[in-house]
GROMACS .gro file of C-alpha atoms in nm:
model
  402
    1UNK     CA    1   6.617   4.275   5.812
    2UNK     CA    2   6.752   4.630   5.899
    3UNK     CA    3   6.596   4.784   5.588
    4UNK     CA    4   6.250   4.629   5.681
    5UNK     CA    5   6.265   4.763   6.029
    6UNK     CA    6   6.322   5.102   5.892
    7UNK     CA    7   6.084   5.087   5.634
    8UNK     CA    8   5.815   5.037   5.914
    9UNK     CA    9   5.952   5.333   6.152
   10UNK     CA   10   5.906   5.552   5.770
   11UNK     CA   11   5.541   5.390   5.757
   12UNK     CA   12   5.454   5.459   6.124
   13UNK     CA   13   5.527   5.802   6.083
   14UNK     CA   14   5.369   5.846   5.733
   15UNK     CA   15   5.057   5.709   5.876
   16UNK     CA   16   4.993   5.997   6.073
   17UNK     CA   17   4.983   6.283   5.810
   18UNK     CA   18   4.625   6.315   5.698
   19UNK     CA   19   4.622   6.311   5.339
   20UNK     CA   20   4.980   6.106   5.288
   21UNK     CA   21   4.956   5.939   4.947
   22UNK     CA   22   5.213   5.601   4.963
   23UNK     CA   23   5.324   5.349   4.736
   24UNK     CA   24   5.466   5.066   4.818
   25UNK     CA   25   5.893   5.133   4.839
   26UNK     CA   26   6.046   4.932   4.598
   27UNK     CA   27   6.316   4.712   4.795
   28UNK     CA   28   6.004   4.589   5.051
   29UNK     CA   29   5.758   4.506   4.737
   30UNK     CA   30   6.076   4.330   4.559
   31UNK     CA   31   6.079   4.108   4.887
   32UNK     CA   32   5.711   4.057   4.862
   33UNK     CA   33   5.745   3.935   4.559
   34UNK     CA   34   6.029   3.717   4.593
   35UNK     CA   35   5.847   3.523   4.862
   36UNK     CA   36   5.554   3.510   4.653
   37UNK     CA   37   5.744   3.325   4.381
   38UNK     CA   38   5.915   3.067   4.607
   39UNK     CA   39   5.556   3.005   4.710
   40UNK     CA   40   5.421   2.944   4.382
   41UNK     CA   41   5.697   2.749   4.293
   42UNK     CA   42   5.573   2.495   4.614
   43UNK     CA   43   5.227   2.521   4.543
   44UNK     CA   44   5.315   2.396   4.186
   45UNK     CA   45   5.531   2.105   4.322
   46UNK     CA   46   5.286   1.999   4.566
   47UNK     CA   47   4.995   1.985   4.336
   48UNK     CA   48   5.242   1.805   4.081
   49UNK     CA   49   5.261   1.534   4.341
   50UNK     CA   50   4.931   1.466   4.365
   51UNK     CA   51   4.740   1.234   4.169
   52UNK     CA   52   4.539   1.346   3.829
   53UNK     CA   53   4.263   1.176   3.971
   54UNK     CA   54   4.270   1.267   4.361
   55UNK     CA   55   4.007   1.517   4.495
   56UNK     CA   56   4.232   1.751   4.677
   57UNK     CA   57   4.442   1.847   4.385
   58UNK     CA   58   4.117   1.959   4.228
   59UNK     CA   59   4.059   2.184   4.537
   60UNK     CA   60   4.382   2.274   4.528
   61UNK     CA   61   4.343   2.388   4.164
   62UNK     CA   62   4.012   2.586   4.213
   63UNK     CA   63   4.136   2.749   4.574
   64UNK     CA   64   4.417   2.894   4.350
   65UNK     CA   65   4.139   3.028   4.083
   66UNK     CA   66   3.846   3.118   4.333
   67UNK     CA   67   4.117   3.318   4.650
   68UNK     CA   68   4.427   3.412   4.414
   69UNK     CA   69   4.252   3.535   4.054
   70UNK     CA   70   4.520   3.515   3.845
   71UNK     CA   71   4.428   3.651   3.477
   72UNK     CA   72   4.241   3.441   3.250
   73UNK     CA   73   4.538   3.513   2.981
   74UNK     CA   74   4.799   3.448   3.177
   75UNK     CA   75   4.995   3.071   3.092
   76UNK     CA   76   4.950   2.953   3.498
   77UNK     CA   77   4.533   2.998   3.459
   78UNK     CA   78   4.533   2.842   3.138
   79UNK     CA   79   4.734   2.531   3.280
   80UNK     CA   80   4.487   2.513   3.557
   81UNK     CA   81   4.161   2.603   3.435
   82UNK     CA   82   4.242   2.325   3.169
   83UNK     CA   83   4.358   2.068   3.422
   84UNK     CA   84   3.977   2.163   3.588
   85UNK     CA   85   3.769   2.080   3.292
   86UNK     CA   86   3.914   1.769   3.227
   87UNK     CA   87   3.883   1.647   3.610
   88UNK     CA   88   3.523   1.717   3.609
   89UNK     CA   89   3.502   1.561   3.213
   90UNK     CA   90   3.660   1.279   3.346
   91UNK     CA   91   3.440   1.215   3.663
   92UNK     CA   92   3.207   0.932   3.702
   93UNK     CA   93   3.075   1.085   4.055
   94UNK     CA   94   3.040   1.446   3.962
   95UNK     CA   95   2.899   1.671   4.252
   96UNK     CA   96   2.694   1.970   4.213
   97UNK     CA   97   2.967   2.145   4.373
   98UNK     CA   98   3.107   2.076   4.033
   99UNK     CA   99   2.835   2.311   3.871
  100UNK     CA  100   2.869   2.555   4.126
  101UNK     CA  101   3.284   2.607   4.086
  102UNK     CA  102   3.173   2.642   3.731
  103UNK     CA  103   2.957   2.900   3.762
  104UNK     CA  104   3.205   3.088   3.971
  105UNK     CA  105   3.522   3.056   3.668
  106UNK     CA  106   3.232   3.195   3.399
  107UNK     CA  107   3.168   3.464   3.555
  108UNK     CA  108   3.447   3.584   3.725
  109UNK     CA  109   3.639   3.525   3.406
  110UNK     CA  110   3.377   3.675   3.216
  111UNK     CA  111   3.320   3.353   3.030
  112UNK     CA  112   2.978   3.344   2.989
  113UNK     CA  113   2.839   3.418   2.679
  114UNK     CA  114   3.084   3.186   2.547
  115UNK     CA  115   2.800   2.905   2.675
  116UNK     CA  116   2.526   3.049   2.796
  117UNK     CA  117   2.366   2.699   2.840
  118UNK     CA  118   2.606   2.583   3.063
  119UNK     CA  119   2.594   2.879   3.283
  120UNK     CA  120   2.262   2.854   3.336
  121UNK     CA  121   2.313   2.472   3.388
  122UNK     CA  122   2.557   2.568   3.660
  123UNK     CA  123   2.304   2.850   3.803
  124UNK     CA  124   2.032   2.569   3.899
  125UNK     CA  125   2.340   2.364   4.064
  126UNK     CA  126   2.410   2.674   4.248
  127UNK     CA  127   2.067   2.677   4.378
  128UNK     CA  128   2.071   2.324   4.433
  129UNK     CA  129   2.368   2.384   4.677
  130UNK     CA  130   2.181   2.638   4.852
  131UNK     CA  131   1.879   2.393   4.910
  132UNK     CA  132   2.100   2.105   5.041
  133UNK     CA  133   2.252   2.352   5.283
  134UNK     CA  134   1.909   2.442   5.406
  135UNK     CA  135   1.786   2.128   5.468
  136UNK     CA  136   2.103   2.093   5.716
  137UNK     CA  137   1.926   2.271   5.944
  138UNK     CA  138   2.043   2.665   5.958
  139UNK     CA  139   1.708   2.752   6.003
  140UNK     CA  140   1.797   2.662   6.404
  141UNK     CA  141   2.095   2.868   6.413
  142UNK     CA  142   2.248   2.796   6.787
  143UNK     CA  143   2.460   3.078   6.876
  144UNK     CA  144   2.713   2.854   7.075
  145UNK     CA  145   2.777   2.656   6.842
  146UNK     CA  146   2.780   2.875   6.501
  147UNK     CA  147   3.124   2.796   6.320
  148UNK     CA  148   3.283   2.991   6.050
  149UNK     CA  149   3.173   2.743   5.799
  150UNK     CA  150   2.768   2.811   5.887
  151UNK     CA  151   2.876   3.161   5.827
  152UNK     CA  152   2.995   3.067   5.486
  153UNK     CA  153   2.675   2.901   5.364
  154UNK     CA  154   2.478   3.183   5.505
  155UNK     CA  155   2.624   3.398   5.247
  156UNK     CA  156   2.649   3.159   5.004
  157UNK     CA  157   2.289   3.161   5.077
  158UNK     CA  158   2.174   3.518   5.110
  159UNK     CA  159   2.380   3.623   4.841
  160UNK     CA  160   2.346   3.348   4.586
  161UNK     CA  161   1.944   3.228   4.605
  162UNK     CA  162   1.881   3.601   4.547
  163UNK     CA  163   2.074   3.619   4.202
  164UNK     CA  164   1.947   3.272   4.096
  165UNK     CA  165   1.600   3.365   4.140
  166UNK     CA  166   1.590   3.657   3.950
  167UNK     CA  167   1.765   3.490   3.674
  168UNK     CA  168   1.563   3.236   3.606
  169UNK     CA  169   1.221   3.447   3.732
  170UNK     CA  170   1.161   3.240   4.043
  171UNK     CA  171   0.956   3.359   4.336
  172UNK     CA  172   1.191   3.420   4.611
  173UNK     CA  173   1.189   3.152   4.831
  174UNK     CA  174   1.551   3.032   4.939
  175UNK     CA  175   1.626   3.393   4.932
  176UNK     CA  176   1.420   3.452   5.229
  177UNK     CA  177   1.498   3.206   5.442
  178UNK     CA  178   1.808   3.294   5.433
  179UNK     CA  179   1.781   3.700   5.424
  180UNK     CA  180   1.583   3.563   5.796
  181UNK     CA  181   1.903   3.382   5.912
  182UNK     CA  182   2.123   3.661   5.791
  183UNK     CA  183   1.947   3.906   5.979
  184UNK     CA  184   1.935   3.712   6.290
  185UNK     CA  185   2.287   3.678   6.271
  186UNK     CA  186   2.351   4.054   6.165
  187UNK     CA  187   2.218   4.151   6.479
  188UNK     CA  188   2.394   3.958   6.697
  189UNK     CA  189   2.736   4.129   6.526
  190UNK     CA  190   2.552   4.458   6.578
  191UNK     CA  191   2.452   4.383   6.929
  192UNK     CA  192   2.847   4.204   7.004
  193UNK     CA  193   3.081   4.530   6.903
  194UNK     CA  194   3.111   4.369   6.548
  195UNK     CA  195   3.154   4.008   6.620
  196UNK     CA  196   2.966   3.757   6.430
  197UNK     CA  197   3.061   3.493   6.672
  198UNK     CA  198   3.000   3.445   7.059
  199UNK     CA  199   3.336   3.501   7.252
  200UNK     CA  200   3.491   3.140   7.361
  201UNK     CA  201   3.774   3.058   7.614
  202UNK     CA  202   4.054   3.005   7.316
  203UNK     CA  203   3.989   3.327   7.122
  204UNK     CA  204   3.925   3.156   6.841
  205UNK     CA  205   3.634   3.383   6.764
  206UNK     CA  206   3.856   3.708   6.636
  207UNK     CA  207   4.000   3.480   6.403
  208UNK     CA  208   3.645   3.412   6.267
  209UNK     CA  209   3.564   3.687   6.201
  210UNK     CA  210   3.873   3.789   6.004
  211UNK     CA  211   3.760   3.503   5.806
  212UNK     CA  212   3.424   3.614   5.744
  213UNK     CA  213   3.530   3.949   5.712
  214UNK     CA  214   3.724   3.801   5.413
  215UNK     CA  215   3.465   3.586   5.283
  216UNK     CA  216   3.241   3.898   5.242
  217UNK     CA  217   3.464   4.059   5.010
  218UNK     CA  218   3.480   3.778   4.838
  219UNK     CA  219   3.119   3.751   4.780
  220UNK     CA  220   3.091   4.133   4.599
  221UNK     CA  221   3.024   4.270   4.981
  222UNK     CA  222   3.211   4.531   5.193
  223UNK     CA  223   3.115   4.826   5.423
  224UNK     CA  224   3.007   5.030   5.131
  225UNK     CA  225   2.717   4.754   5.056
  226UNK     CA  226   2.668   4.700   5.437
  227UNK     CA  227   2.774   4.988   5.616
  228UNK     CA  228   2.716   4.787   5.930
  229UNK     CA  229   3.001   4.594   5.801
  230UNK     CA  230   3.240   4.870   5.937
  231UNK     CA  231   3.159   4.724   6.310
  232UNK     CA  232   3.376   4.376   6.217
  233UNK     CA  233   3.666   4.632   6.084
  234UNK     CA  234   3.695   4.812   6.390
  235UNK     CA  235   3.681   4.510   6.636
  236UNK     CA  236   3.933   4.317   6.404
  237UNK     CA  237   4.179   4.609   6.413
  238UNK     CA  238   4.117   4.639   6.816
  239UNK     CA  239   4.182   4.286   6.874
  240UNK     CA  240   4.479   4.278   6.708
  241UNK     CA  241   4.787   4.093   6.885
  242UNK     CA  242   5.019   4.339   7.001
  243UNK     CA  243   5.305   4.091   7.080
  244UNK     CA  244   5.299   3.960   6.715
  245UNK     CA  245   5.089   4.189   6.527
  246UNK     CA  246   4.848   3.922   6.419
  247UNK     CA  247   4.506   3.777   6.438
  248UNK     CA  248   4.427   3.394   6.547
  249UNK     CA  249   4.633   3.373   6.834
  250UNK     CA  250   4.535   3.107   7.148
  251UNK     CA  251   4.401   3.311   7.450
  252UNK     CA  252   4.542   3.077   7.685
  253UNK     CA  253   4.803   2.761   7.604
  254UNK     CA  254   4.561   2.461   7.410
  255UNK     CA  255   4.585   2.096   7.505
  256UNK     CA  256   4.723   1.825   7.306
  257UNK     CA  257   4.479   1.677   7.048
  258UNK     CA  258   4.318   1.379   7.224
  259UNK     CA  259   4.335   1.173   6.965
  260UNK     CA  260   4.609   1.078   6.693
  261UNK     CA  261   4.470   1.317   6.439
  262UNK     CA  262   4.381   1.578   6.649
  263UNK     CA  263   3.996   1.559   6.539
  264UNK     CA  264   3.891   1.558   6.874
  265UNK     CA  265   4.000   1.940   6.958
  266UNK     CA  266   3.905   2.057   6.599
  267UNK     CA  267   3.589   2.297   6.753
  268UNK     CA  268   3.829   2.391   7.053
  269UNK     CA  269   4.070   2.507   6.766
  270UNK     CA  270   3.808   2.671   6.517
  271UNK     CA  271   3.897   3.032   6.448
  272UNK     CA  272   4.300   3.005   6.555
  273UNK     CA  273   4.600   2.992   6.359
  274UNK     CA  274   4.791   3.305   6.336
  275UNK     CA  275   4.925   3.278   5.986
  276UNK     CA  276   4.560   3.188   5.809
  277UNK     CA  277   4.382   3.413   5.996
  278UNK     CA  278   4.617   3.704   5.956
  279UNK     CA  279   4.643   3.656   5.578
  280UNK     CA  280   4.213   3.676   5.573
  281UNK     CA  281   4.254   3.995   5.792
  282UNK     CA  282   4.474   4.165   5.563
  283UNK     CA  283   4.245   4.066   5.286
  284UNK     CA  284   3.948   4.188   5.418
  285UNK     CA  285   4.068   4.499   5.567
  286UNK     CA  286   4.250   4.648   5.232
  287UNK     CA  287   3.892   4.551   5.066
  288UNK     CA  288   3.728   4.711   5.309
  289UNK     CA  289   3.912   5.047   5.284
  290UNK     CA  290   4.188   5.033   5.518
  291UNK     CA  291   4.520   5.179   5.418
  292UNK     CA  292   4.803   5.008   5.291
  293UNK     CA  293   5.006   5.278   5.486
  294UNK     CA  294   4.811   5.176   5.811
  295UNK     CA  295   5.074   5.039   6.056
  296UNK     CA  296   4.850   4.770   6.149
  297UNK     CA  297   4.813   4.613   5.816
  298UNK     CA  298   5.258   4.715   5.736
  299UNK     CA  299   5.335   4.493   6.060
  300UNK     CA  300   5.106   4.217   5.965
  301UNK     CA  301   5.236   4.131   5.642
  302UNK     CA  302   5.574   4.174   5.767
  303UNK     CA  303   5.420   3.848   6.070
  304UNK     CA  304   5.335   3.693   5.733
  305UNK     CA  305   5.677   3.720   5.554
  306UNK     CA  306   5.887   3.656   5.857
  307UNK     CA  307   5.609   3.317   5.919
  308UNK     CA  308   5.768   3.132   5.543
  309UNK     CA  309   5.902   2.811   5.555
  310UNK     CA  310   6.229   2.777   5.377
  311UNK     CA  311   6.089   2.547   5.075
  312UNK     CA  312   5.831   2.866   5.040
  313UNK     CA  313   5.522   2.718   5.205
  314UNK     CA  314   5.313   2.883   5.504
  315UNK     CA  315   5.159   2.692   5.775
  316UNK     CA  316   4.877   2.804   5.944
  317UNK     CA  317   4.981   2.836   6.303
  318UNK     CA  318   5.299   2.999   6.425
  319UNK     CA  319   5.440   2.690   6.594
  320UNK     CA  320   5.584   2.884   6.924
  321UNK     CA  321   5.227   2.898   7.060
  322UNK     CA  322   5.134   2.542   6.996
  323UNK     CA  323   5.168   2.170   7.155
  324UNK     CA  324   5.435   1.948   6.929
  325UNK     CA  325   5.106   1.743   6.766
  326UNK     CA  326   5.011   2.070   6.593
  327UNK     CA  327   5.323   2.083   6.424
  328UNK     CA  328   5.174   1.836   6.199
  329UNK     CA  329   4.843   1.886   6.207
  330UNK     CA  330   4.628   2.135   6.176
  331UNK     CA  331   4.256   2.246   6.085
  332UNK     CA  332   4.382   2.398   5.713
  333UNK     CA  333   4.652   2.229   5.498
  334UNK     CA  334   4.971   2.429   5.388
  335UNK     CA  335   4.850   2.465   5.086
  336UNK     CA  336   4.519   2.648   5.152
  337UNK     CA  337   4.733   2.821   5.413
  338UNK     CA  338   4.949   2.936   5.119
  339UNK     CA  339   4.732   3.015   4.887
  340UNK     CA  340   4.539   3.271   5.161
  341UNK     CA  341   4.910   3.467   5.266
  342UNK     CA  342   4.996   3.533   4.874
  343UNK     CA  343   4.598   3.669   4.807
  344UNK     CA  344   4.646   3.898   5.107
  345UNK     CA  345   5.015   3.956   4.947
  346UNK     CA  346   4.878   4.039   4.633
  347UNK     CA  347   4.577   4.293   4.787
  348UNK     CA  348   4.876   4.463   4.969
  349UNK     CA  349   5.093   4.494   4.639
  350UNK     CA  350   4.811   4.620   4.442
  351UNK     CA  351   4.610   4.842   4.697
  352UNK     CA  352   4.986   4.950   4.771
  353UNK     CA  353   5.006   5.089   4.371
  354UNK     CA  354   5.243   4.792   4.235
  355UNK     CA  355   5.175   4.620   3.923
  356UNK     CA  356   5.252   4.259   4.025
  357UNK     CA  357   5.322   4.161   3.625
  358UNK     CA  358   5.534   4.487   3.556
  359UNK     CA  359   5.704   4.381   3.891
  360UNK     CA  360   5.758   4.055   3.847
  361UNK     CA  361   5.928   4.140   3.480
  362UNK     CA  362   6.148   4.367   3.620
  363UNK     CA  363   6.295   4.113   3.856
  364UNK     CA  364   6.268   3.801   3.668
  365UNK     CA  365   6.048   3.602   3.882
  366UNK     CA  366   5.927   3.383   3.669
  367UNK     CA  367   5.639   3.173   3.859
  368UNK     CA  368   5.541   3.507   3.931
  369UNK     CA  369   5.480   3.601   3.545
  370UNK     CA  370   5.345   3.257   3.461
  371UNK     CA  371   5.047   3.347   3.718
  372UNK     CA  372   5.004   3.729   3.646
  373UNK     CA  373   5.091   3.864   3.325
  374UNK     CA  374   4.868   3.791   3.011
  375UNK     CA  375   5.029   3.621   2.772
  376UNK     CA  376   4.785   3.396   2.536
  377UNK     CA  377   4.595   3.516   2.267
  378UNK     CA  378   4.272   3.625   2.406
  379UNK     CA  379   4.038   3.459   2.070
  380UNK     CA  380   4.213   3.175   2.073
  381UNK     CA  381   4.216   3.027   2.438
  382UNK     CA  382   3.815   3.145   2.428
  383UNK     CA  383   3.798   2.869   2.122
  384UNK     CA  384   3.969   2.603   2.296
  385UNK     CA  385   3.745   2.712   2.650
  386UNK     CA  386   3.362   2.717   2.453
  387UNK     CA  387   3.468   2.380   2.312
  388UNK     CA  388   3.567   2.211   2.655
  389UNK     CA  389   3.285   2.349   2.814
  390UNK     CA  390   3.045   2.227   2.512
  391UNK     CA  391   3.195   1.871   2.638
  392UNK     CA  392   3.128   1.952   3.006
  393UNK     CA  393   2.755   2.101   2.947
  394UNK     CA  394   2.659   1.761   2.776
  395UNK     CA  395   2.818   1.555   3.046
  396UNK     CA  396   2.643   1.770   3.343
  397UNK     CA  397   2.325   1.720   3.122
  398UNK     CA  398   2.344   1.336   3.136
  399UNK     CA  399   2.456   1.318   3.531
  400UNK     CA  400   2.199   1.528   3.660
  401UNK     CA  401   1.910   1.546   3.414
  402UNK     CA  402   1.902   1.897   3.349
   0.00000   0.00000   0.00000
């Protein structure tokens, strides 16, 4: 405790010298670490409890791929990239999300010559996503009412229909409808001091757009792309909390849930939870340039490490500020609350010059290795991959009549 406060009085002060090159000190990325193995090691028991067959350990499985990128080689992405392709072999009622998490593992892991039928398979799933999410209706975008998920699918959108259509040679169509929507939506950031979102009575709209924020970088974008981009940085570090250096915090106390599940206040609630939405701020502001020397970003992942349950879970809210029901329940499960704190702990560890493997060696944390160092032999697994996905292509053939 002691050594962490004065490794934050050192980083305070190193902040200020223009020019100050930093790595990450040793003892506080050896802590880092630590709690990023007891969190692995829950993640793996709770998905271990779930059923082969259940739905959420699949998401479960691909949040851990898609947010945390572990490398292909390494034993914990070959034990769950495996476990993917034989859920989706094994589904009657495959969903064309199904083709469009594939497409994402291809070409992330840089899988796709290895079946470039399948890819392009996945490709026109893609764009059938982006078509159903159309047809919801985000052509009539009302402001007041313009969650974080719409934001998703507008990017989804904008940045997806764009690549699909020049794949495959398509007039743009999709691509601008939704370039329209994006641009009505840009301007309202541009026009709000670098909000995407309309201010509401809980606050919950900084933590949306730490979210979004996040969700950019995750789609290829950041303020070098969109320079306009740099607005959303600036608010997010302005708004935030100065009592617990964190994002997603209630403006004012919220009720108790009206109903037994708490579905009732899950709008009222959209965009708070200090632990989530501080993990996607960190994320998006180290992709987005900001230093991991900048005080800010130090005193939020210290909010993060101090937020860890004992068994090595996070949760998403930091309970002091909530009613009892929210104890437990909230909008995001532990798990995807988990799996957001150790991506922004790994951006911190790596834009902080730490090699998470070499680390992890050193110090013998084991889940830790399993995820991040590359260990299989690279011709091999690619064998066993083109042959499951040779399965896969002929089963997504069949289902959807591609």
């Amino acid at each position: 405790m002691i050594k962490i406060i004065c490794l934050l009085i050192v980083i305070i002060l190193l902040s200020t010298v223009v020019g100050a090159t930093f790595s990450v000190p040793s003892f506080f990325a050896e802590e880092i670490l630590c709690s990023m193995n007891k969190a692995l090691e829950w993640l793996e028991s709770h998905t271990n409890g779930l059923s082969d067959t259940s739905f959420d350990k699949y998401m479960v499985m691909y949040d851990i791929l898609y947010f945390l990128k572990p490398p292909l080689l390494s034993k914990g992405t070959e034990e769950i990239l495996l476990w993917i392709l034989n859920y989706m072999e094994k589904q009657d009622a495959l969903s064309i999300n199904c083709l469009r998490h594939a497409e994402y593992i291809m070409e992330e892991y840089d899988l796709v010559d290895l079946d470039p039928e399948l890819y392009e398979l996945s490709l026109k799933g893609v764009y059938l996503t982006i078509r159903d999410i159309y047809k919801v209706g985000f052509e009539n975008i009302d402001e007041g009412r313009f969650y974080e998920a719409g934001m998703d699918y507008v990017l989804l959108g904008y940045v997806k229909a764009r690549k699909v259509e020049k794949h495959f040679g398509l007039k743009p169509y999709f691509s601008k409808l939704f370039e329209k929507i994006f641009k009505k939506r840009l301007s309202f950031m541009i026009e709000n001091d670098g909000s995407w979102y309309p201010a509401d009575e809980y606050g919950g709209y900084v933590g949306r757009n730490a979210w979004t924020l996040m969700r950019f970088s995750d789609m290829g974008m950041t303020r070098e792309d969109l320079p306009d981009l740099g607005r959303t940085v600036d608010f997010l570090l302005e708004m935030q909390d100065e009592e617990h250096n964190c994002w997603g915090v209630p403006k004012k106390k919220v009720p108790e849930p009206k109903s037994d599940d708490g579905s009732a206040c899950v709008y009222m609630i959209d965009g708070l939870g200090e632990v989530l939405y501080t993990a996607c701020a960190v994320s998006g502001l180290l992709e987005n340039g900001i230093s991991p020397i900048d005080s800010r970003i130090e005193n939020a992942v210290y909010f993060l490490l101090k937020r860890q349950k004992d068994d090595g879970r996070w949760r998403a809210i930091y309970e002091p500020n909530w009613p009892d029901a929210f104890k437990d329940y909230f909008w995001y499960s532990d798990s995807f609350t988990t799996i957001l704190v150790l991506k922004a702990l790994k951006k911190y560890l790596n834009a902080g010059g730490i090699d998470i493997a070499d680390l992890a060696e050193k110090e013998n944390e084991s889940t830790v290795l399993k995820y991040f160092k590359p260990a299989l032999d690279e011709e091999d697994f690619k064998k066993v991959l083109k042959e499951r996905f040779n399965v896969l292509k002929r089963k997504f053939e069949k289902k959807f009549g591609m």
